[in-house]
Amino acid sequence: MTGRGGEPGRPAPEAGGAAAWAAASAAGRPVSESRAGWGARQAGIAGRHRYQIRVRGRLGPTIRSAFPGLRARADGGDTVLTGVLADQAALYGVLAEAEALGLELLEVRRLPPRDQPREPSS
Amino acid sequence: MIAAVAPGKAEDDAGRVAGVGAAGVVARPGLFGRLGGPARVTVVAAPAGSGKTVLLRSWMDQPGLSGRAAWVPAGREERDPQHFWLAVLAALRRTVPGSALVAPLTAAPDLDGWAITERLLADLAPLDDQLWLVVDDVHEQGPQVLRQLELLVMRAPPGLRFVLAARHDVRLGLHRLRLEGELAEIRTDDLRFSLAEAAELFAAAGVELPAATVAVLHERTEGWAAGLRLAALSLAGHPDPGRFAAEFTGSERTVAEYLLAEVLDRQPEPVRRLLLRTSILERVNGELADLLTGDSGGERVLQDLEAANAFTVALDTSRTWFRYHQMFAGLLQLQLRRTAPDEVAGLHRAAAGWFAGHGYPVEAIRHVQQAQDWGLAARLLADHWPTLHLDGQAAVIHELLAGFPAETRAADAELTAVAAGDELSQGSLEAAERYLHLAERGLASVREGRQGQARLLVGMVRLLHARQRGNRPAVAEEARRLQAAAEAPEAVRPGLGGELRALALISLGSTEFWVARFAEAERHLEQGVALARRIGRPYLEFTGLVYAASLEFFRSFALTVEHSMQAVELAERHGWTGEPTTAVASLNVGGALVWQGRLEEAEPWMQGGERTLRAEAEPAVELLIRSIRGLLELARGRDADALATFQAADRVAARLSEPNLMVHGNRSFLVQTLVRLGETDRAEQVLAGLDDHDRERAQMCISLATLRLAQDNPREAIAALAPVLDGSAPLPWPAWLAQPFLLEAIARDALGDQIAAESALERALDLAEPDGVLLWFLLHPAPGLLERHAGHRTAHASLIAEVRSLLAGTKSAGPPAQPRPLLEPLSTSELRVLRYLPTNLTGPEIAGELYVSHNTVKTHLRTLYAKLGTHHRAETVARARDLGLLAPSARKLSSGRAERPGRDLLRELTS
């Protein structure tokens, strides 16, 4: 993981960050940092990383079962899916699944190794 | 309150869909107006469930549009490029203007999407009406189809309108259209239902709600079409809509998930069971539904679901096949997997059995794969590979192969052979070789009953591999091995194997033709054609007929013409007119007509062959085309053109690796043309440059004779002809022998020996008569001799009369009426660049479309200009249109939309 994505808590200036900014502000939400843009491309396509994907609405058990590798956590009116994905192909697979189910995507970010949340015990 | 509940409600509603009668689609005049507006292209881009498909279908149902809108659905099959274009053609042919303009096309191996696009442009060029092409789920298409679609959009006639629906924006280069004001967009926010529309939707669904409740539901769903429709389904017959709305609003669950649970809860058990269990299917009918549920009456439930607009669409007019809305099916599948995970594999297996038994192998294989029964899936794929291959479903084969775990793919000999074939068609030769190696090793472990078939399959792929590598000795060797496998009795299993065997026989026969093993070729083609006809495989029949007709060229013109024309007719019925094999048939006919002196009749056949010629073609085909074209020009008296063509053919001959009948014939005509042009010194040089063996060949003796006659030396002409006439220097087929006898007659006449002259002439006429070969009498006109001979005893008075009238006609041959053919064929990549020239893309933009560098495009352009003899872009486009390489211009017909003319790439070339 490179640290090119900008300081935590501040919008990242790169293209990927801008897209997240646009998506987030369109949904009327505060913008959080995105590290999944330019920096990710610099780091290379391969490799497992921990990702966090925020979608609008509370996901029930049926839709949650579409993302077996990810942990779902309710956060306000949203759901945050977190988990390790093998590579970019796996990430795009998750995004395609979300698209197929008509979910509203709010944010995608790659978590830096050091401030990863603790492993869920489950 | 519930209004307008289904009539069945009172009698028996135990198993019926709740909400029947809830049909009704809201007319959306504002959006309809934009769809039918002035923009040539409308993009409808919005997420799943936004109501794109319902909007488009209800718009197309308007009376003004009936018969003018072609609907291309996005089933899984249409993701295959060839199938996508076949679906486009079929949809266009169902419209009123399209049925008159668009020619039919039958699936065949290796049909090229680019060529189909070009031919569609040619078919639609005269379109003077408005016609809409509506393509759903464009985002499902791969980059190749998208680029072809984009080319179609850029070059389409002004009357052709496009409506393209997608879940997300796709790379279609549409920004250019936006700049030109030709693009309209309907996006997520435009598709949201207004409050009034939401009220209308509930009313149309037979749900009467207080205005306040409608407002609450509208707010909670944010006007999202799928949400409103699910709400309407839940509310049909609901005792307390107010409470429903309040609970819905109070829930934080996503709209779709919450409402789907509500809808399912409200259905009777049999309907719920049907929905969940059939959600694993791409498409469903009543019989399949009953099979998966163990109930009966599935068809009625499906029809009710469709009538209720419950995310179920009928696929046919008789309403027997249905498909669920993708998002709806996805949610149902998740629910099924969560609530009954143990049943899923069994359902897939049952579905597979049904599809396999009803002749839908692809769906059967997909379901067997889902059930993870790899052995069965592999056997099914191997059994059906010939069918899929012949139907041109290379992309489907590729996708099915990708559905197997890697270790299965490498362990099953038949599957490995299929994988090798797949690598040949769209992968690497090295990978194909590796798979073939594995397949050979695995053959021993194939079980008894399948051995013969497996060997035939491996043999077929090996032959294709050798052909693709262009290794002639290996091709001959593989052909021999395949012959043994094809003739083995165990190669045919009852009910199966017929297609594989026919495919093997035809591939074998055509290969043997090219390597000049005519006797074997004839036998295999004859068997192959008969078998193909019996099992109803017109593409194989067509290919076999063409090569069988080519063999007859050396024996009987009447037969070669008859059989080639039959083959061409078959090709025309199926739309295979651009196929290289069709070109071979055209050449058979064109060649026979040239030899018969029917020059103007030959012209269109020759052009048909020349048009499909590519730089990558078999050199033998190119040699044949050039040589016959040269003869045609020579017979017309255009000696300089003929010379250039024979010279081009001679250069091709140098690329041949095996002996070819045409090489010496062509060189002989080259010398004869030099003689006619008065270039006797150069003719001498060519002959002197040959080695002794070649100089003594019959064809070269003939050319020497014409040279000596031109030098007023008839005695040496007679000496040169002697070995040909006494048979010591043989000619490849009898009709050719008429030429040396005619020259002998002319030489004897020059010496004043009239008796010998007339006897030689009578012999020449004897030889020419059966096939009506008049070419020699045009090339070596001897009107006086013929006139005198006609007055004596001859068996060929009418033939002489024909020659004399022909000679009288050709005297006045005017300037070339047709565009002169290319001296060097275009390569596939040059042709691809050429197809972009009628658009207004710049060089760098074309490079971007083709994923190549600008320098590559510049190189191709330079070559294109050189080959077409043009100097700038507009001229190149015009000449390519004259030659039939590009569809005729449609825009010329309309006023405002002329192509950008002086957009000259030469400037860019030098930049």
Coordinates of C-alpha atoms in Angstrom, one line a residue, chain A residues 40-99:
Chain A
A40 CA -3.8 2.1 -6.1
R41 CA -2.8 2.1 -9.7
Q42 CA 0.7 3.1 -8.7
A43 CA 0.8 0.2 -6.3
G44 CA 0.0 -2.3 -9.1
I45 CA -3.0 -4.3 -9.9
A46 CA -2.1 -7.5 -8.2
G47 CA -2.2 -8.3 -4.5
R48 CA -4.7 -8.8 -1.7
H49 CA -6.0 -5.7 0.0
R50 CA -8.7 -4.9 2.5
Y51 CA -11.5 -2.9 1.1
Q52 CA -14.4 -1.0 2.5
I53 CA -17.5 -0.5 0.4
R54 CA -20.4 1.7 1.5
V55 CA -23.9 1.3 0.0
R56 CA -27.0 3.1 0.8
G57 CA -29.7 1.4 2.9
R58 CA -29.6 -1.4 5.5
L59 CA -28.9 -4.7 3.8
G60 CA -31.0 -7.6 5.0
P61 CA -29.8 -11.2 5.1
T62 CA -30.8 -11.9 1.5
I63 CA -28.6 -9.2 -0.1
R64 CA -25.8 -9.7 2.5
S65 CA -25.6 -13.3 1.3
A66 CA -24.5 -12.0 -2.1
F67 CA -21.2 -10.9 -0.5
P68 CA -20.1 -13.9 1.4
G69 CA -16.5 -12.8 1.7
L70 CA -17.4 -9.4 3.2
R71 CA -18.5 -8.4 6.7
A72 CA -21.6 -6.1 6.7
R73 CA -22.0 -3.4 9.3
A74 CA -24.9 -1.0 9.6
D75 CA -23.8 2.6 9.8
G76 CA -26.6 5.1 10.2
G77 CA -28.8 4.5 7.2
D78 CA -26.0 2.9 5.2
T79 CA -24.3 -0.5 5.2
V80 CA -20.5 -0.8 5.2
L81 CA -19.1 -4.0 3.7
T82 CA -15.5 -4.7 4.7
G83 CA -13.2 -7.5 3.8
V84 CA -10.0 -8.7 2.0
L85 CA -10.3 -9.1 -1.7
A86 CA -7.8 -11.1 -3.8
D87 CA -7.3 -8.4 -6.4
Q88 CA -8.9 -5.8 -8.6
A89 CA -10.8 -8.4 -10.5
A90 CA -12.4 -9.5 -7.2
L91 CA -13.2 -5.9 -6.4
Y92 CA -14.9 -5.3 -9.8
G93 CA -16.8 -8.6 -9.2
V94 CA -18.2 -7.2 -6.0
L95 CA -19.1 -3.9 -7.6
A96 CA -20.8 -5.7 -10.5
E97 CA -22.8 -7.7 -8.0
A98 CA -23.9 -4.5 -6.2
E99 CA -24.9 -3.0 -9.6

